[in-house]
Coordinates of C-alpha atoms in Angstrom, one line a residue:
Chain A
M1 CA 165.9 107.6 80.6
D2 CA 167.2 103.9 80.1
K3 CA 170.2 105.2 79.0
L4 CA 171.3 106.9 83.4
H5 CA 171.2 103.5 85.6
T6 CA 169.5 103.9 88.2
L7 CA 171.3 106.2 90.7
Y8 CA 170.4 109.1 88.1
Y9 CA 167.4 108.1 87.4
F10 CA 166.4 108.6 91.6
L11 CA 168.0 111.9 91.5
D12 CA 166.2 112.4 89.1
L13 CA 163.2 111.2 90.3
A14 CA 164.3 113.1 93.6
G15 CA 164.2 116.8 91.9
T16 CA 160.7 115.8 90.6
F17 CA 159.2 115.4 94.5
V18 CA 160.8 118.8 95.6
F19 CA 160.4 120.7 92.6
A20 CA 156.9 119.5 92.7
I21 CA 156.5 121.0 96.5
S22 CA 158.6 124.0 95.4
G23 CA 155.7 125.1 93.0
A24 CA 152.9 123.8 94.6
T25 CA 153.9 126.1 96.9
A26 CA 154.2 128.9 95.6
A27 CA 151.1 127.9 93.3
K28 CA 148.3 128.0 96.3
Q29 CA 149.9 131.2 97.8
R30 CA 149.0 132.7 94.3
G31 CA 145.5 130.9 95.3
L32 CA 145.1 129.0 92.2
D33 CA 142.5 126.7 92.5
L34 CA 143.6 123.3 92.6
F35 CA 144.1 122.0 88.7
G36 CA 146.2 125.3 88.4
I37 CA 148.0 124.1 91.2
C38 CA 148.6 120.2 90.0
V39 CA 149.5 122.6 86.4
I40 CA 151.8 124.1 87.8
A41 CA 153.4 121.2 89.9
F42 CA 154.2 120.1 87.4
I43 CA 155.0 122.0 85.0
V44 CA 158.1 123.6 87.6
A45 CA 159.0 119.8 88.7
C46 CA 159.6 118.5 84.2
G47 CA 159.6 121.9 82.5
G48 CA 162.7 122.2 82.5
G49 CA 164.0 117.8 81.6
I50 CA 161.5 118.2 78.5
M51 CA 162.8 121.6 77.6
R52 CA 166.1 119.5 78.2
D53 CA 165.7 116.6 76.2
L54 CA 163.8 118.2 73.4
C55 CA 166.7 120.0 72.7
I56 CA 168.6 116.5 72.9
G57 CA 165.9 114.3 71.3
A58 CA 164.8 112.6 72.9
I59 CA 160.8 112.3 71.9
P60 CA 159.1 111.8 73.5
P61 CA 160.2 113.8 76.2
A62 CA 160.5 111.5 79.3
G63 CA 158.7 114.0 81.3
L64 CA 155.6 113.5 79.0
S65 CA 156.1 109.7 79.0
N66 CA 158.0 107.6 82.6
W67 CA 155.0 108.0 84.3
R68 CA 156.7 107.4 87.1
Y69 CA 157.6 112.0 87.0
L70 CA 153.2 112.3 86.7
V71 CA 152.9 110.3 89.9
V72 CA 155.7 112.1 92.2
A73 CA 155.0 115.0 90.4
M74 CA 151.0 114.2 91.8
I75 CA 151.5 112.6 95.2
A76 CA 153.8 115.4 96.5
T77 CA 151.5 118.2 95.3
G78 CA 148.3 115.9 97.4
M79 CA 151.2 115.9 100.5
T80 CA 151.7 120.0 100.2
L81 CA 148.1 120.3 100.5
G82 CA 147.7 117.7 102.8
L83 CA 149.8 118.4 105.5
Y84 CA 150.5 122.7 104.3
P85 CA 150.3 123.5 108.2
I86 CA 153.7 121.6 108.5
V87 CA 155.1 122.7 105.2
Q88 CA 154.0 126.3 106.5
K89 CA 156.0 126.0 109.5
L90 CA 159.1 125.5 108.1
N91 CA 161.6 127.8 107.3
Q92 CA 160.7 129.1 103.8
P93 CA 160.4 126.2 102.6
V94 CA 159.9 127.0 98.9
L95 CA 163.1 127.8 98.7
F96 CA 165.2 125.4 100.7
F97 CA 163.2 122.5 98.2
D98 CA 163.5 124.7 95.1
A99 CA 168.3 124.9 96.0
L100 CA 168.1 121.3 96.0
G101 CA 165.7 120.2 93.3
L102 CA 168.0 123.6 91.4
S103 CA 171.3 120.8 92.2
L104 CA 169.8 117.3 91.6
F105 CA 168.4 118.9 88.5
A106 CA 171.5 120.7 87.5
I107 CA 173.5 117.1 87.4
T108 CA 170.8 114.4 86.4
G109 CA 170.6 117.2 82.8
A110 CA 174.1 117.3 82.6
Q111 CA 174.7 114.1 82.8
K112 CA 171.8 113.3 80.2
S113 CA 172.6 115.4 77.9
L114 CA 176.6 113.8 78.1
A115 CA 174.6 110.1 77.2
Y116 CA 172.9 111.3 74.8
G117 CA 176.7 111.6 73.3
H118 CA 176.1 116.0 72.5
N119 CA 179.9 117.7 73.8
G120 CA 180.2 119.6 77.1
E121 CA 178.6 123.0 76.4
V122 CA 175.6 121.7 75.6
A123 CA 175.8 118.9 78.7
V124 CA 176.3 122.7 80.7
L125 CA 174.5 124.5 78.8
L126 CA 171.6 121.9 79.3
G127 CA 172.6 121.3 83.0
I128 CA 171.5 124.6 83.7
T129 CA 168.0 124.8 81.4
T130 CA 167.5 121.4 83.2
A131 CA 167.4 123.1 86.4
V132 CA 165.9 126.5 86.7
G133 CA 163.7 125.7 83.7
G134 CA 161.2 124.9 84.8
G135 CA 160.6 127.7 87.3
V136 CA 161.3 129.7 84.7
L137 CA 158.3 129.6 83.4
R138 CA 156.0 128.5 86.4
D139 CA 157.4 132.6 87.1
I140 CA 156.5 133.0 83.4
L141 CA 152.7 131.6 84.1
L142 CA 152.7 133.3 87.9
N143 CA 153.6 136.8 85.8
R144 CA 156.4 137.4 87.5
I145 CA 160.1 138.9 86.5
P146 CA 162.3 135.2 87.0
V147 CA 163.7 134.9 90.3
I148 CA 167.1 133.5 88.6
L149 CA 167.1 137.2 88.0
E150 CA 166.9 137.8 90.5
K151 CA 170.2 138.9 92.5
E152 CA 171.3 135.5 95.0
I153 CA 173.7 133.3 93.3
Y154 CA 171.0 130.9 91.5
A155 CA 171.5 129.9 88.0
S156 CA 175.5 130.3 88.8
A157 CA 175.5 127.8 91.2
A158 CA 173.9 124.9 88.8
L159 CA 176.8 126.7 86.1
L160 CA 179.6 125.0 88.9
G161 CA 177.7 121.6 89.2
A162 CA 177.3 121.0 85.7
L163 CA 180.4 122.3 84.8
I164 CA 181.8 120.1 88.1
V165 CA 180.0 117.3 85.9
V166 CA 181.3 117.9 82.7
L167 CA 185.0 118.6 83.9
G168 CA 184.7 114.8 86.4
N169 CA 183.5 113.3 83.1
H170 CA 186.2 114.7 81.3
L171 CA 189.3 114.0 83.6
K172 CA 187.5 111.2 85.4
W173 CA 189.9 111.0 88.1
I174 CA 187.2 109.1 89.7
S175 CA 183.6 107.4 89.0
S176 CA 181.2 109.5 87.4
D177 CA 178.9 108.0 89.8
W178 CA 181.1 109.9 92.4
V179 CA 182.0 113.2 90.7
S180 CA 177.5 112.9 90.2
I181 CA 177.2 113.7 94.1
F182 CA 180.6 115.9 94.6
A183 CA 178.9 118.3 91.1
L184 CA 175.8 118.0 94.0
I185 CA 176.5 118.9 97.3
I186 CA 178.9 121.3 95.7
C187 CA 175.6 123.0 94.3
F188 CA 173.3 122.3 97.1
A189 CA 175.7 124.2 98.5
I190 CA 176.7 127.3 97.4
R191 CA 172.7 128.2 97.1
L192 CA 172.2 128.0 100.4
L193 CA 175.0 129.4 101.9
A194 CA 174.1 132.5 99.0
L195 CA 170.6 132.2 100.2
H196 CA 171.6 132.3 104.3
Y197 CA 174.1 135.4 103.3
H198 CA 172.8 137.0 100.4
W199 CA 175.1 136.1 98.2
N200 CA 175.3 138.3 95.1
L201 CA 177.0 138.6 91.6
P202 CA 178.0 142.3 91.0
V203 CA 175.1 144.4 89.9
Y204 CA 176.2 146.9 87.0
S205 CA 174.2 149.6 86.6
K206 CA 172.6 152.7 89.2
N207 CA 170.7 153.9 87.3
K208 CA 167.9 151.0 87.8
P209 CA 164.0 151.5 86.7
A210 CA 161.4 153.2 90.2
Chain B
M1 CA 175.4 124.4 60.6
D2 CA 178.2 122.8 58.0
K3 CA 174.8 122.4 55.6
L4 CA 175.5 126.5 55.3
H5 CA 178.6 127.8 53.7
T6 CA 180.5 130.4 55.4
L7 CA 178.0 133.6 54.1
Y8 CA 175.6 132.5 56.1
Y9 CA 177.6 131.2 59.1
F10 CA 179.3 134.9 59.7
L11 CA 176.0 136.8 58.9
D12 CA 174.8 133.9 61.6
L13 CA 177.6 134.7 64.2
A14 CA 177.4 139.2 63.3
G15 CA 173.6 138.8 64.5
T16 CA 174.1 136.2 67.5
F17 CA 176.9 139.4 68.4
V18 CA 174.6 142.6 67.4
F19 CA 171.7 141.4 69.3
A20 CA 173.7 139.6 72.2
I21 CA 175.0 143.3 72.6
S22 CA 170.9 144.5 72.3
G23 CA 170.1 142.6 75.4
A24 CA 172.5 143.2 77.2
T25 CA 172.1 147.1 77.6
A26 CA 168.0 146.3 78.3
A27 CA 169.2 144.1 80.7
K28 CA 171.7 146.7 82.0
Q29 CA 168.9 149.3 82.2
R30 CA 167.3 146.7 84.3
G31 CA 169.7 146.9 87.0
L32 CA 169.8 142.4 86.6
D33 CA 172.9 141.4 88.5
L34 CA 176.1 139.6 86.1
F35 CA 174.7 136.5 85.5
G36 CA 171.6 138.3 85.2
I37 CA 173.0 140.4 82.2
C38 CA 175.1 136.9 80.4
V39 CA 171.7 134.8 80.4
I40 CA 169.5 137.5 79.0
A41 CA 172.0 137.8 76.2
F42 CA 172.9 134.8 75.4
I43 CA 169.3 134.6 75.5
V44 CA 168.5 137.0 73.5
A45 CA 171.1 136.3 71.1
C46 CA 170.4 132.5 69.8
G47 CA 167.2 132.2 71.5
G48 CA 165.9 132.7 68.0
G49 CA 168.0 130.4 66.5
I50 CA 167.5 127.6 68.9
M51 CA 163.7 127.6 68.8
R52 CA 165.1 127.4 65.0
D53 CA 166.4 124.5 64.8
L54 CA 164.2 122.4 67.4
C55 CA 161.7 122.7 64.6
I56 CA 163.7 121.9 61.3
G57 CA 164.6 118.8 64.0
A58 CA 168.8 120.6 63.0
I59 CA 169.2 118.3 66.9
P60 CA 171.3 119.5 68.7
P61 CA 170.7 123.3 68.3
A62 CA 173.6 125.2 66.6
G63 CA 173.2 128.0 69.5
L64 CA 174.2 124.9 72.0
S65 CA 176.5 123.3 70.4
N66 CA 178.4 126.1 68.6
W67 CA 180.7 127.0 71.2
R68 CA 181.0 130.4 69.0
Y69 CA 178.4 130.9 70.0
L70 CA 178.4 131.3 73.5
V71 CA 182.0 132.8 73.1
V72 CA 180.5 135.7 70.6
A73 CA 177.3 136.4 72.8
M74 CA 180.0 136.7 76.0
I75 CA 182.1 139.0 74.3
A76 CA 180.0 141.5 73.3
T77 CA 178.4 140.8 77.0
G78 CA 181.8 142.1 77.8
M79 CA 181.8 145.1 75.8
T80 CA 179.1 146.1 76.1
L81 CA 179.5 146.5 79.3
G82 CA 183.0 147.1 79.4
L83 CA 182.3 150.4 76.9
Y84 CA 178.9 151.6 78.8
P85 CA 179.9 155.0 78.6
I86 CA 180.4 155.0 75.1
V87 CA 177.1 152.0 74.2
Q88 CA 175.2 155.3 75.9
K89 CA 176.2 158.3 74.2
L90 CA 175.6 156.2 70.5
N91 CA 171.0 157.4 70.5
Q92 CA 169.0 154.4 70.6
P93 CA 171.6 151.5 70.8
V94 CA 169.5 148.9 71.7
L95 CA 167.0 149.6 68.3
F96 CA 170.2 149.8 66.2
F97 CA 172.0 147.0 67.3
D98 CA 168.4 145.1 67.2
A99 CA 167.2 146.0 63.8
L100 CA 170.3 145.1 62.5
G101 CA 170.0 141.3 64.2
L102 CA 166.3 140.8 63.1
S103 CA 167.2 141.6 60.1
L104 CA 170.6 139.4 59.8
F105 CA 168.4 136.1 61.5
A106 CA 165.2 137.0 59.0
I107 CA 167.8 136.3 56.2
T108 CA 169.6 133.8 57.6
G109 CA 167.0 131.3 59.8
A110 CA 165.3 131.6 56.8
Q111 CA 168.3 129.9 54.1
K112 CA 169.0 127.5 57.0
S113 CA 165.6 126.7 57.0
L114 CA 165.3 126.2 53.6
A115 CA 169.1 124.3 53.4
Y116 CA 167.6 121.6 55.5
G117 CA 164.7 121.1 53.1
H118 CA 162.4 123.0 54.1
N119 CA 159.4 124.0 52.4
G120 CA 159.0 127.9 51.5
E121 CA 156.1 128.3 54.0
V122 CA 158.4 126.8 56.8
A123 CA 161.3 129.7 55.1
V124 CA 159.1 132.6 55.9
L125 CA 157.6 131.8 59.7
L126 CA 160.9 130.8 61.1
G127 CA 162.8 133.5 59.7
I128 CA 160.5 136.0 61.6
T129 CA 160.2 133.5 64.4
T130 CA 164.5 133.5 64.2
A131 CA 164.3 137.3 64.1
V132 CA 161.8 137.9 66.7
G133 CA 162.4 135.1 69.0
G134 CA 165.1 136.7 71.0
G135 CA 162.9 139.5 71.2
V136 CA 159.9 138.0 72.3
L137 CA 162.1 136.1 74.2
R138 CA 164.2 139.1 76.1
D139 CA 160.4 140.6 76.7
I140 CA 159.1 137.8 78.2
L141 CA 161.6 137.4 81.0
L142 CA 161.3 141.3 81.7
N143 CA 158.1 140.5 81.9
R144 CA 156.7 143.0 79.1
I145 CA 154.4 142.9 76.7
P146 CA 156.9 142.0 72.9
V147 CA 158.0 144.3 71.3
I148 CA 157.1 142.5 68.5
L149 CA 153.5 143.5 68.9
E150 CA 153.6 147.3 69.5
K151 CA 152.8 150.0 66.8
E152 CA 156.3 150.7 64.8
I153 CA 157.1 147.7 61.9
Y154 CA 158.6 145.4 63.3
A155 CA 158.3 142.0 62.6
S156 CA 156.4 143.0 59.6
A157 CA 160.2 144.0 58.4
A158 CA 161.5 140.5 59.4
L159 CA 158.5 138.5 57.2
L160 CA 159.7 140.8 53.8
G161 CA 163.2 140.0 54.4
A162 CA 162.5 136.1 54.8
L163 CA 160.0 136.5 51.5
I164 CA 163.1 137.8 49.3
V165 CA 165.1 135.1 50.2
V166 CA 162.8 132.7 49.9
L167 CA 161.4 134.1 46.3
G168 CA 165.2 134.5 45.6
N169 CA 165.7 131.6 45.8
H170 CA 162.6 130.0 44.2
L171 CA 163.3 132.1 40.9
K172 CA 167.0 132.2 40.8
W173 CA 167.4 135.0 38.9
I174 CA 171.0 136.3 40.7
S175 CA 172.6 133.6 42.9
S176 CA 171.7 132.5 46.9
D177 CA 174.4 134.8 48.0
W178 CA 172.8 138.5 45.9
V179 CA 169.5 137.4 47.6
S180 CA 170.6 137.6 50.7
I181 CA 172.5 140.8 50.5
F182 CA 170.3 143.2 49.2
A183 CA 167.0 141.4 51.5
L184 CA 169.5 141.7 53.9
I185 CA 169.3 144.7 53.4
I186 CA 165.6 146.3 52.2
C187 CA 164.6 144.9 56.2
F188 CA 166.8 146.5 57.8
A189 CA 166.3 149.9 55.7
I190 CA 163.0 149.5 56.3
R191 CA 162.6 148.5 60.4
L192 CA 165.5 151.9 61.1
L193 CA 163.0 154.0 57.9
A194 CA 160.1 153.2 60.5
L195 CA 161.9 153.6 63.4
H196 CA 162.9 157.1 62.3
Y197 CA 159.5 158.5 60.9
H198 CA 157.4 156.3 63.4
W199 CA 155.7 153.5 60.5
N200 CA 152.7 152.1 62.2
L201 CA 150.7 150.0 60.7
P202 CA 147.2 150.0 60.8
V203 CA 145.5 150.0 64.7
Y204 CA 142.4 148.3 64.5
S205 CA 140.9 149.0 67.8
K206 CA 139.3 152.3 69.3
N207 CA 138.7 151.4 73.3
K208 CA 142.2 151.0 73.7
P209 CA 143.3 149.4 77.5
A210 CA 143.7 152.8 79.7
Chain C
M1 CA 148.6 115.1 59.3
D2 CA 148.6 112.2 57.0
K3 CA 148.4 109.6 59.0
L4 CA 145.4 110.6 60.9
H5 CA 142.5 110.6 58.6
T6 CA 140.1 113.1 57.0
L7 CA 137.5 113.2 59.9
Y8 CA 140.9 114.4 62.6
Y9 CA 141.9 117.0 59.9
F10 CA 138.5 118.3 59.4
L11 CA 138.4 119.2 63.8
D12 CA 141.8 120.8 63.6
L13 CA 141.3 123.1 61.3
A14 CA 137.7 123.6 62.5
G15 CA 140.1 124.7 65.8
T16 CA 142.6 126.2 63.5
F17 CA 139.4 128.8 62.5
V18 CA 137.4 129.0 65.7
F19 CA 141.2 130.0 67.9
A20 CA 142.2 132.4 65.8
I21 CA 139.1 134.1 65.4
S22 CA 139.2 133.7 69.7
G23 CA 142.5 135.7 69.8
A24 CA 142.7 138.0 66.9
T25 CA 139.2 139.1 69.2
A26 CA 141.4 139.1 72.0
A27 CA 144.4 141.7 70.2
K28 CA 141.8 144.6 68.8
Q29 CA 140.3 145.0 72.3
R30 CA 143.5 144.8 73.6
G31 CA 144.4 147.2 70.7
L32 CA 146.8 145.9 68.5
D33 CA 147.7 146.2 64.7
L34 CA 147.3 144.7 62.4
F35 CA 150.2 142.9 62.4
G36 CA 150.4 142.2 65.6
I37 CA 146.8 140.8 65.3
C38 CA 147.4 138.3 63.3
V39 CA 150.7 136.9 64.8
I40 CA 148.6 136.7 68.0
A41 CA 145.3 134.4 65.5
F42 CA 148.2 132.6 64.3
I43 CA 149.6 131.8 67.5
V44 CA 146.9 131.2 69.4
A45 CA 145.9 128.6 66.8
C46 CA 148.8 126.8 66.3
G47 CA 150.9 127.5 69.3
G48 CA 149.7 124.1 71.1
G49 CA 149.6 122.2 67.8
I50 CA 153.4 123.0 67.8
M51 CA 154.2 122.7 70.7
R52 CA 152.7 119.0 70.5
D53 CA 154.7 118.7 66.6
L54 CA 157.7 119.5 68.6
C55 CA 156.5 116.8 72.0
I56 CA 156.1 113.9 69.3
G57 CA 158.3 114.4 66.8
A58 CA 156.3 115.7 64.3
I59 CA 159.4 117.2 62.6
P60 CA 158.5 120.1 60.9
P61 CA 155.4 120.4 62.8
A62 CA 152.2 120.5 60.8
G63 CA 151.1 124.2 62.3
L64 CA 154.6 125.7 60.3
S65 CA 154.4 123.6 57.0
N66 CA 151.2 122.6 56.1
W67 CA 150.0 126.5 54.3
R68 CA 145.5 125.2 54.9
Y69 CA 146.4 126.7 59.6
L70 CA 148.1 129.9 58.2
V71 CA 145.9 130.3 55.9
V72 CA 142.9 129.4 57.9
A73 CA 144.3 131.4 60.5
M74 CA 144.5 134.8 58.7
I75 CA 141.0 134.0 56.6
A76 CA 139.6 133.5 60.5
T77 CA 141.4 137.3 61.3
G78 CA 139.8 138.9 58.5
M79 CA 136.5 137.9 59.0
T80 CA 136.6 139.1 62.3
L81 CA 138.4 142.4 62.0
G82 CA 135.8 143.0 58.8
L83 CA 132.9 141.8 60.8
Y84 CA 134.0 143.2 64.5
P85 CA 130.4 144.3 64.9
I86 CA 128.9 141.3 64.3
V87 CA 131.3 139.6 66.4
Q88 CA 130.6 142.5 69.3
K89 CA 127.5 142.0 69.8
L90 CA 127.4 138.0 70.5
N91 CA 127.6 137.2 73.9
Q92 CA 131.6 136.5 74.3
P93 CA 132.9 135.5 72.0
V94 CA 136.4 135.5 73.2
L95 CA 135.1 132.8 75.1
F96 CA 132.9 130.3 73.2
F97 CA 135.0 130.0 70.5
D98 CA 137.6 129.6 72.9
A99 CA 135.6 126.7 74.5
L100 CA 134.5 125.1 70.8
G101 CA 138.9 125.8 69.7
L102 CA 139.7 124.0 73.7
S103 CA 137.4 121.0 73.0
L104 CA 139.2 120.5 69.2
F105 CA 142.4 120.2 70.2
A106 CA 142.2 118.1 72.5
I107 CA 140.8 115.5 70.9
T108 CA 142.4 115.8 67.6
G109 CA 145.9 116.5 70.2
A110 CA 145.5 113.2 72.1
Q111 CA 144.0 111.2 68.4
K112 CA 147.6 112.0 66.7
S113 CA 149.3 111.9 69.9
L114 CA 148.0 108.6 69.8
A115 CA 148.6 107.7 65.9
Y116 CA 152.3 108.5 65.9
G117 CA 152.2 104.8 68.2
H118 CA 152.9 107.2 72.3
N119 CA 151.3 105.4 75.0
G120 CA 148.4 106.8 76.3
E121 CA 149.9 109.1 78.6
V122 CA 151.8 111.6 75.8
A123 CA 148.2 111.5 74.4
V124 CA 146.3 113.2 77.5
L125 CA 149.2 115.1 78.6
L126 CA 148.9 116.3 74.7
G127 CA 146.1 116.1 74.4
I128 CA 145.6 119.2 76.7
T129 CA 148.7 120.8 76.3
T130 CA 147.2 121.3 72.1
A131 CA 143.8 122.8 73.8
V132 CA 145.3 125.1 75.8
G133 CA 149.7 125.5 74.9
G134 CA 148.1 128.4 72.1
G135 CA 146.4 130.4 75.4
V136 CA 149.3 130.4 77.0
L137 CA 151.2 131.8 75.0
R138 CA 148.7 134.4 74.4
D139 CA 148.2 135.7 77.5
I140 CA 151.7 135.2 78.1
L141 CA 152.2 137.2 75.1
L142 CA 149.6 140.2 76.0
N143 CA 151.9 140.5 80.1
R144 CA 148.7 138.4 81.6
I145 CA 147.8 135.0 84.3
P146 CA 147.2 132.5 81.8
V147 CA 142.6 131.7 82.1
I148 CA 143.9 128.1 82.2
L149 CA 145.3 129.3 86.4
E150 CA 142.2 131.7 86.6
K151 CA 138.5 130.3 87.8
E152 CA 136.6 127.9 85.8
I153 CA 136.9 124.8 84.3
Y154 CA 139.0 124.9 81.5
A155 CA 142.0 122.1 81.1
S156 CA 140.2 120.0 83.2
A157 CA 137.4 119.3 80.6
A158 CA 140.8 118.9 78.2
L159 CA 141.4 116.4 80.2
L160 CA 138.3 114.8 80.3
G161 CA 138.1 115.1 76.6
A162 CA 142.0 113.4 75.8
L163 CA 141.2 111.0 78.5
I164 CA 137.9 110.2 76.6
V165 CA 139.5 109.7 73.5
V166 CA 142.7 107.3 75.0
L167 CA 140.3 104.8 77.1
G168 CA 137.8 104.6 73.9
N169 CA 140.9 103.5 71.4
H170 CA 142.1 102.0 74.3
L171 CA 139.1 99.3 75.3
K172 CA 137.7 99.6 71.4
W173 CA 133.8 99.2 72.5
I174 CA 133.2 102.3 69.3
S175 CA 134.8 103.4 67.0
S176 CA 137.9 105.9 66.9
D177 CA 135.1 108.1 64.9
W178 CA 132.6 108.1 67.5
V179 CA 134.9 108.5 70.8
S180 CA 136.3 110.9 69.7
I181 CA 132.7 112.7 68.4
F182 CA 132.1 112.1 72.2
A183 CA 134.2 113.2 73.9
L184 CA 134.3 116.5 71.8
I185 CA 130.2 116.4 72.8
I186 CA 131.2 115.9 76.8
C187 CA 134.3 118.1 76.6
F188 CA 132.4 121.2 74.8
A189 CA 129.4 120.3 77.8
I190 CA 131.3 120.3 80.4
R191 CA 132.4 124.1 79.6
L192 CA 129.6 125.6 78.1
L193 CA 128.3 124.3 81.4
A194 CA 130.9 125.5 83.5
L195 CA 131.1 128.9 81.5
H196 CA 127.7 129.5 82.1
Y197 CA 127.0 128.8 86.1
H198 CA 130.4 129.5 87.0
W199 CA 131.7 125.9 88.2
N200 CA 135.2 126.1 90.9
L201 CA 137.7 123.3 91.0
P202 CA 138.2 124.5 94.4
V203 CA 140.6 126.4 95.8
Y204 CA 142.8 125.5 98.6
S205 CA 144.3 128.9 100.0
K206 CA 142.5 131.6 102.2
N207 CA 145.6 133.9 101.9
K208 CA 145.2 135.6 98.5
P209 CA 147.1 137.7 97.6
A210 CA 145.4 141.8 97.3

């Protein structure tokens, strides 16, 4: 992580925090025990980043070797369990925190891939992977079809965010930090609007399984 | 990929193409949206190769860094969606393209592992992984038991193809290219015959779950 | 694997053996064919170690390149199928061998991560991963919620075993071998006691899905 400066490091920990809340809430709603909740929270928070680090050759993955990720994920889990009555009153808290984590990780995932010297395609694909990887692992472990394959615009928001990062770094119109903040806002806004207005990408099938 | 010469590169792209058709068809039949279809098509086409590249130390994986894989997968997806009435008329098109991709990837997976200097066991196991990995990921994401664990001879055909590649390269009776073409034909023929005649490996259980 | 001396190598092969029995039994009970049983047995036996090796940079993973793992897993599978009437008479054989493999792999996973020069956090997290990774992959492939998320103390036993290894190696009160044997006994005893007395970690939810 020392190839990225402080802003991305902070965004990465923020993404870890909100994804862990999202993961802990989902695991608690599913009735898992304390350890199961911690495992799911950690996997949602760090799983996508670990996949990215394996693919860019950042060994060992930061999610495993940097204790801050584990501590942040466990604090978020503790807060979720301790303050559950409050968390529960938030309107669709899992979806909100999930959208924020999605945006943060799409941007930091793309930036880290570029920082390790890989090309724009790798940065876009691993930006998406960082953003959706943890959630996909959560859904696989909880034995349901991953939310990225469901209807609302989700991974496509991450794609747009990562694409803005790569194009912004390529064109160099504004500083890399402003590109990241701009990409973050666009990605988060699109995801929230898609959730609110139930925007969907076209579905091509008429013969869905019953 | 530059350690492999043009023949394997072509076979690898051909496998990507047919696996993407297979993936897009399965995702469309499942009623996923446009992005979900693209994701599943890409994962079926490149997932096995990415697993192989992580295991042989080819970082970043060719499926992520070489744009041709992404483009070929997206062209195959576009063709599948655009020409769906034709694709649908083919008899069991998913199974046919799946068998062709299985054979192509078993051979190129084994060849690439050998080209990176690994031993015959790694080449055979990663030949199978390349061949079945994408399909296994597809089935996990679509929340069903992977087809390789179902009855018809599937991964065992990939095992045979990869084994012929390793033995052929070891014994050096004929050139490596002819070994690959021979292995490809054997693997594809066995898979198609197994499909047609419903060849199965022995099942050891009498108390199947209801 | 040559960074570990003979004791860990033996323990690792022993874990491979018992996990393969556990995997083959589960796959046979599920009614899979011969190849499917071998695949599941191999994945349960070597899947966790392969994940660990990818994360610590041991390329290619020992489970793929060292033929002893494959041979041990296949012998265990053959014995399970050949002696199935005896295996079946054992009381909950899958759970017993699973507990032994869990303990062996938690200890060897942590030791190997330390031997590759990684820090204590990586060793603990990858000790758990080595121990539960194969079982999680088995459950994902058989399309059920992983047993580590079910109620009885499971991954927490692996956490304790790996933690004892890391602390023991750090404090150096006794030799590394005795630390491993002590950690192994504690981890195995806790898992067996948890099974026998149905010890559970606290469940935080009252609204379980029906």
